[in-house]
mmCIF file of N, CA and C in Angstrom:
data_model
loop_
_atom_site.group_PDB
_atom_site.id
_atom_site.type_symbol
_atom_site.label_atom_id
_atom_site.label_comp_id
_atom_site.label_asym_id
_atom_site.label_seq_id
_atom_site.Cartn_x
_atom_site.Cartn_y
_atom_site.Cartn_z
ATOM 1 N N VAL A 1 -5.389 -7.756 -2.614
ATOM 2 C CA VAL A 1 -6.249 -6.395 -2.651
ATOM 3 C C VAL A 1 -6.602 -6.231 -2.056
ATOM 4 N N LYS A 2 -7.552 -7.453 -1.044
ATOM 5 C CA LYS A 2 -8.458 -7.226 -0.328
ATOM 6 C C LYS A 2 -8.231 -6.988 1.272
ATOM 7 N N HIS A 3 -7.094 -6.694 1.783
ATOM 8 C CA HIS A 3 -6.803 -5.990 2.634
ATOM 9 C C HIS A 3 -5.853 -4.641 1.961
ATOM 10 N N PHE A 4 -6.219 -4.545 1.071
ATOM 11 C CA PHE A 4 -6.294 -2.651 0.869
ATOM 12 C C PHE A 4 -7.664 -2.227 1.410
ATOM 13 N N ALA A 5 -8.464 -3.223 0.331
ATOM 14 C CA ALA A 5 -9.694 -2.614 0.455
ATOM 15 C C ALA A 5 -10.055 -2.398 1.678
ATOM 16 N N ASP A 6 -10.202 -3.097 2.949
ATOM 17 C CA ASP A 6 -10.975 -3.789 3.747
ATOM 18 C C ASP A 6 -9.775 -2.475 4.881
ATOM 19 N N GLU A 7 -8.451 -2.183 4.913
ATOM 20 C CA GLU A 7 -7.861 -1.132 5.125
ATOM 21 C C GLU A 7 -8.503 0.502 4.871
ATOM 22 N N GLU A 8 -8.715 0.253 3.449
ATOM 23 C CA GLU A 8 -9.362 1.626 2.471
ATOM 24 C C GLU A 8 -10.704 1.657 3.903
ATOM 25 N N LYS A 9 -11.572 0.765 4.362
ATOM 26 C CA LYS A 9 -12.440 0.683 4.245
ATOM 27 C C LYS A 9 -13.085 1.582 5.774
ATOM 28 N N LEU A 10 -11.474 0.949 6.424
ATOM 29 C CA LEU A 10 -11.603 0.972 8.228
ATOM 30 C C LEU A 10 -10.772 2.807 7.986
ATOM 31 N N GLN A 11 -9.910 2.684 7.161
ATOM 32 C CA GLN A 11 -9.634 5.121 7.001
ATOM 33 C C GLN A 11 -10.608 5.464 7.011
ATOM 34 N N GLN A 12 -11.526 4.699 5.624
ATOM 35 C CA GLN A 12 -13.307 5.604 6.126
ATOM 36 C C GLN A 12 -14.398 6.146 6.406
ATOM 37 N N ASP A 13 -14.439 4.460 7.639
ATOM 38 C CA ASP A 13 -14.811 4.394 8.899
ATOM 39 C C ASP A 13 -14.218 5.126 9.745
ATOM 40 N N THR A 14 -13.394 5.937 10.073
ATOM 41 C CA THR A 14 -12.925 5.992 10.925
ATOM 42 C C THR A 14 -12.713 7.211 11.335
ATOM 43 N N GLY A 15 -12.800 8.015 9.066
ATOM 44 C CA GLY A 15 -11.841 9.412 9.467
ATOM 45 C C GLY A 15 -10.828 10.083 8.655
ATOM 46 N N TYR A 16 -10.030 9.099 8.440
ATOM 47 C CA TYR A 16 -8.434 9.164 8.410
ATOM 48 C C TYR A 16 -8.497 10.260 7.237
ATOM 49 N N PRO A 17 -8.113 11.506 7.739
ATOM 50 C CA PRO A 17 -7.593 12.600 6.780
ATOM 51 C C PRO A 17 -7.293 12.384 5.289
ATOM 52 N N ALA A 18 -6.195 11.028 5.707
ATOM 53 C CA ALA A 18 -4.956 10.577 4.878
ATOM 54 C C ALA A 18 -5.666 9.850 3.906
ATOM 55 N N TYR A 19 -6.707 9.443 4.263
ATOM 56 C CA TYR A 19 -7.346 7.828 3.334
ATOM 57 C C TYR A 19 -6.937 8.181 1.856
ATOM 58 N N LEU A 20 -7.195 9.420 0.621
ATOM 59 C CA LEU A 20 -6.876 9.988 -0.547
ATOM 60 C C LEU A 20 -5.666 9.152 -0.649
ATOM 61 N N ASP A 21 -4.521 10.101 0.246
ATOM 62 C CA ASP A 21 -3.849 9.953 -0.384
ATOM 63 C C ASP A 21 -2.848 8.185 -0.528
ATOM 64 N N HIS A 22 -3.784 7.622 0.889
ATOM 65 C CA HIS A 22 -3.377 6.540 1.332
ATOM 66 C C HIS A 22 -3.955 5.151 0.097
ATOM 67 N N ARG A 23 -4.380 5.736 -0.422
ATOM 68 C CA ARG A 23 -5.490 5.196 -1.504
ATOM 69 C C ARG A 23 -4.906 4.824 -3.018
ATOM 70 N N GLN A 24 -4.070 6.169 -3.108
ATOM 71 C CA GLN A 24 -3.157 6.443 -3.803
ATOM 72 C C GLN A 24 -2.122 5.590 -3.649
ATOM 73 N N ARG A 25 -2.007 6.059 -2.700
ATOM 74 C CA ARG A 25 -0.214 4.681 -2.654
ATOM 75 C C ARG A 25 -0.934 3.576 -2.792
ATOM 76 N N HIS A 26 -1.490 2.409 -2.471
ATOM 77 C CA HIS A 26 -2.233 1.502 -2.996
ATOM 78 C C HIS A 26 -2.846 1.243 -4.832
ATOM 79 N N ASN A 27 -2.910 2.620 -5.016
ATOM 80 C CA ASN A 27 -3.127 1.879 -5.875
ATOM 81 C C ASN A 27 -1.761 1.478 -7.378
ATOM 82 N N GLU A 28 -1.089 2.660 -6.885
ATOM 83 C CA GLU A 28 0.192 3.042 -7.208
ATOM 84 C C GLU A 28 1.134 1.544 -7.312
ATOM 85 N N LEU A 29 0.521 0.718 -6.184
ATOM 86 C CA LEU A 29 1.723 -0.549 -6.274
ATOM 87 C C LEU A 29 0.376 -1.415 -7.533
ATOM 88 N N LYS A 30 -0.617 -1.474 -7.198
ATOM 89 C CA LYS A 30 -1.451 -2.515 -8.073
ATOM 90 C C LYS A 30 -0.805 -1.761 -9.237
ATOM 91 N N ARG A 31 -0.759 -0.891 -10.116
ATOM 92 C CA ARG A 31 -0.294 -0.833 -11.187
ATOM 93 C C ARG A 31 1.215 -1.649 -11.896
ATOM 94 N N SER A 32 2.183 -0.920 -10.578
ATOM 95 C CA SER A 32 3.291 -1.809 -10.039
ATOM 96 C C SER A 32 3.213 -2.975 -10.541
ATOM 97 N N ALA A 33 2.487 -3.778 -9.771
ATOM 98 C CA ALA A 33 2.375 -4.718 -10.027
ATOM 99 C C ALA A 33 2.189 -5.743 -11.161
ATOM 100 N N LEU A 34 0.781 -4.838 -11.995
ATOM 101 C CA LEU A 34 0.031 -4.980 -13.417
ATOM 102 C C LEU A 34 1.573 -5.235 -14.377
ATOM 103 N N ALA A 35 1.724 -4.045 -13.815
ATOM 104 C CA ALA A 35 3.195 -3.248 -15.079
ATOM 105 C C ALA A 35 4.159 -4.999 -14.731
ATOM 106 N N LEU A 36 4.656 -5.596 -14.105
ATOM 107 C CA LEU A 36 5.687 -6.179 -13.730
ATOM 108 C C LEU A 36 4.696 -7.184 -13.625
ATOM 109 N N ALA A 37 4.091 -8.066 -13.958
ATOM 110 C CA ALA A 37 3.034 -9.058 -14.863
ATOM 111 C C ALA A 37 2.796 -8.534 -17.033
ATOM 112 N N GLY A 38 3.016 -8.546 -16.541
ATOM 113 C CA GLY A 38 3.005 -7.278 -18.522
ATOM 114 C C GLY A 38 3.771 -8.000 -18.362
ATOM 115 N N GLU A 39 5.853 -7.528 -18.068
ATOM 116 C CA GLU A 39 6.483 -7.106 -18.549
ATOM 117 C C GLU A 39 7.342 -9.493 -18.173
ATOM 118 N N LEU A 40 6.857 -10.034 -17.238
ATOM 119 C CA LEU A 40 7.274 -11.060 -17.258
ATOM 120 C C LEU A 40 5.824 -12.207 -18.193
ATOM 121 N N HIS A 41 5.336 -11.619 -18.614
ATOM 122 C CA HIS A 41 3.972 -12.574 -19.610
ATOM 123 C C HIS A 41 4.728 -11.932 -21.035
ATOM 124 N N THR A 42 5.424 -10.540 -22.161
ATOM 125 C CA THR A 42 5.861 -10.487 -22.614
ATOM 126 C C THR A 42 7.894 -11.242 -23.240
ATOM 127 N N GLU A 43 8.064 -11.173 -21.353
ATOM 128 C CA GLU A 43 9.429 -11.157 -21.068
ATOM 129 C C GLU A 43 9.749 -12.426 -20.745
ATOM 130 N N GLY A 44 9.545 -12.939 -20.456
ATOM 131 C CA GLY A 44 9.444 -14.673 -19.805
ATOM 132 C C GLY A 44 10.476 -14.093 -18.452
ATOM 133 N N PRO A 45 10.445 -15.038 -17.438
ATOM 134 C CA PRO A 45 10.619 -15.065 -16.218
ATOM 135 C C PRO A 45 12.838 -14.942 -16.598
ATOM 136 N N SER A 46 12.925 -14.784 -15.877
ATOM 137 C CA SER A 46 14.912 -14.156 -15.248
ATOM 138 C C SER A 46 15.518 -13.820 -13.850
ATOM 139 N N GLU A 47 17.029 -14.085 -14.100
ATOM 140 C CA GLU A 47 17.029 -13.726 -12.630
ATOM 141 C C GLU A 47 16.887 -11.742 -12.673
ATOM 142 N N ALA A 48 17.260 -11.892 -13.991
ATOM 143 C CA ALA A 48 16.886 -9.886 -12.897
ATOM 144 C C ALA A 48 15.490 -9.986 -13.280
ATOM 145 N N PHE A 49 14.838 -10.626 -13.718
ATOM 146 C CA PHE A 49 13.002 -10.092 -13.434
ATOM 147 C C PHE A 49 12.718 -10.295 -11.955
ATOM 148 N N ALA A 50 12.903 -10.885 -11.629
ATOM 149 C CA ALA A 50 12.990 -11.399 -10.511
ATOM 150 C C ALA A 50 13.607 -10.478 -9.319
ATOM 151 N N GLY A 51 14.613 -9.804 -9.485
ATOM 152 C CA GLY A 51 15.408 -9.035 -8.689
ATOM 153 C C GLY A 51 14.546 -7.483 -8.800
ATOM 154 N N LYS A 52 14.511 -7.704 -10.100
ATOM 155 C CA LYS A 52 13.152 -6.438 -9.973
ATOM 156 C C LYS A 52 11.797 -6.363 -9.298
ATOM 157 N N VAL A 53 11.362 -7.763 -9.561
ATOM 158 C CA VAL A 53 10.554 -7.698 -8.399
ATOM 159 C C VAL A 53 10.704 -7.717 -7.517
ATOM 160 N N CYS A 54 11.550 -8.652 -6.929
ATOM 161 C CA CYS A 54 11.876 -7.580 -5.089
ATOM 162 C C CYS A 54 12.552 -6.491 -4.704
ATOM 163 N N SER A 55 12.743 -5.795 -5.694
ATOM 164 C CA SER A 55 13.192 -4.792 -5.804
ATOM 165 C C SER A 55 12.340 -3.838 -5.575
ATOM 166 N N VAL A 56 11.152 -4.425 -6.375
ATOM 167 C CA VAL A 56 9.928 -2.815 -6.726
ATOM 168 C C VAL A 56 9.461 -3.073 -5.120
ATOM 169 N N LEU A 57 9.086 -4.186 -5.251
ATOM 170 C CA LEU A 57 8.071 -4.711 -3.890
ATOM 171 C C LEU A 57 8.604 -4.996 -2.276
ATOM 172 N N GLY A 58 9.910 -4.868 -2.951
ATOM 173 C CA GLY A 58 9.929 -4.380 -0.803
ATOM 174 C C GLY A 58 10.588 -3.087 -0.819
ATOM 175 N N ASP A 59 10.644 -2.535 -1.806
ATOM 176 C CA ASP A 59 10.900 -1.227 -1.367
ATOM 177 C C ASP A 59 9.634 -0.549 -1.361
ATOM 178 N N TRP A 60 8.753 -1.015 -2.575
ATOM 179 C CA TRP A 60 7.442 -0.011 -1.784
ATOM 180 C C TRP A 60 6.913 -0.698 -0.161
ATOM 181 N N LEU A 61 6.611 -1.301 -0.139
ATOM 182 C CA LEU A 61 6.221 -2.856 1.442
ATOM 183 C C LEU A 61 6.362 -1.923 2.671
ATOM 184 N N MET A 62 8.232 -1.440 2.378
ATOM 185 C CA MET A 62 9.040 -1.078 3.552
ATOM 186 C C MET A 62 8.995 -0.104 3.154
ATOM 187 N N HIS A 63 8.373 0.939 2.332
ATOM 188 C CA HIS A 63 8.060 2.365 2.581
ATOM 189 C C HIS A 63 6.644 3.003 3.403
ATOM 190 N N HIS A 64 5.562 1.372 2.440
ATOM 191 C CA HIS A 64 4.269 1.627 2.953
ATOM 192 C C HIS A 64 4.641 1.621 4.463
ATOM 193 N N LEU A 65 4.686 -0.067 4.618
ATOM 194 C CA LEU A 65 4.799 0.240 6.344
ATOM 195 C C LEU A 65 5.710 0.869 6.977
ATOM 196 N N ARG A 66 6.333 1.953 6.473
ATOM 197 C CA ARG A 66 7.585 2.706 7.582
ATOM 198 C C ARG A 66 6.393 4.152 7.726
ATOM 199 N N GLY A 67 5.872 4.597 6.652
ATOM 200 C CA GLY A 67 4.999 5.339 6.511
ATOM 201 C C GLY A 67 4.043 5.477 6.244
ATOM 202 N N ASP A 68 2.995 5.533 6.213
ATOM 203 C CA ASP A 68 1.928 5.418 5.090
ATOM 204 C C ASP A 68 1.374 4.574 7.037
ATOM 205 N N ASP A 69 1.768 3.448 6.721
ATOM 206 C CA ASP A 69 1.188 2.279 7.922
ATOM 207 C C ASP A 69 0.716 2.969 8.697
ATOM 208 N N PHE A 70 2.250 3.486 9.193
ATOM 209 C CA PHE A 70 2.510 4.428 10.984
ATOM 210 C C PHE A 70 1.826 4.563 11.012
ATOM 211 N N HIS A 71 1.570 5.863 10.476
ATOM 212 C CA HIS A 71 1.005 7.454 10.324
ATOM 213 C C HIS A 71 -0.324 6.397 10.578
ATOM 214 N N PHE A 72 -1.297 5.760 9.762
ATOM 215 C CA PHE A 72 -2.471 5.545 10.259
ATOM 216 C C PHE A 72 -2.811 4.447 11.764
ATOM 217 N N ALA A 73 -1.392 3.889 11.794
ATOM 218 C CA ALA A 73 -1.983 3.510 13.521
ATOM 219 C C ALA A 73 -2.004 4.453 14.458
ATOM 220 N N ALA A 74 -0.607 4.935 13.797
ATOM 221 C CA ALA A 74 -0.874 6.670 15.071
ATOM 222 C C ALA A 74 -2.397 7.046 15.104
ATOM 223 N N TYR A 75 -2.493 6.940 13.791
ATOM 224 C CA TYR A 75 -4.086 7.779 14.544
ATOM 225 C C TYR A 75 -4.852 7.050 14.354
ATOM 226 N N LEU A 76 -4.842 5.543 14.344
ATOM 227 C CA LEU A 76 -5.636 4.611 15.298
ATOM 228 C C LEU A 76 -6.009 5.025 16.991
ATOM 229 N N ARG A 77 -4.125 4.971 17.256
ATOM 230 C CA ARG A 77 -4.399 5.058 18.421
ATOM 231 C C ARG A 77 -4.678 6.868 19.538
ATOM 232 N N THR A 78 -4.587 7.355 18.456
ATOM 233 C CA THR A 78 -5.691 8.560 19.185
ATOM 234 C C THR A 78 -7.091 8.608 19.606
ATOM 235 N N LEU A 79 -7.906 7.334 18.504
ATOM 236 C CA LEU A 79 -8.915 7.302 18.328
ATOM 237 C C LEU A 79 -9.565 6.598 19.837
ATOM 238 N N GLU A 80 -8.602 5.445 20.528
ATOM 239 C CA GLU A 80 -9.156 5.220 21.067
ATOM 240 C C GLU A 80 -8.543 5.910 22.536
ATOM 241 N N HIS A 81 -8.343 7.164 22.626
ATOM 242 C CA HIS A 81 -8.660 7.984 23.658
ATOM 243 C C HIS A 81 -9.296 9.168 23.380
ATOM 244 N N VAL A 82 -10.757 8.958 22.727
ATOM 245 C CA VAL A 82 -11.144 9.155 22.702
ATOM 246 C C VAL A 82 -12.312 9.684 23.980
#
């Protein structure tokens, strides 16, 4: 969560135009993590649950890094040339 807050602050400080969309993606992961935690609490650990965690978090992370974070990094590089 601290990473998200730090990244979002940097986006605000640099005027990143897609800040709100990026923040929404972070919030989606937080909601998914809370839902998984609730499921773990009510149903307990299982091999199927572990697979679900890997799938949900892995898919989100891969898409986020290759998409949202890639675009933010490209934006930051444009600021280096200003």
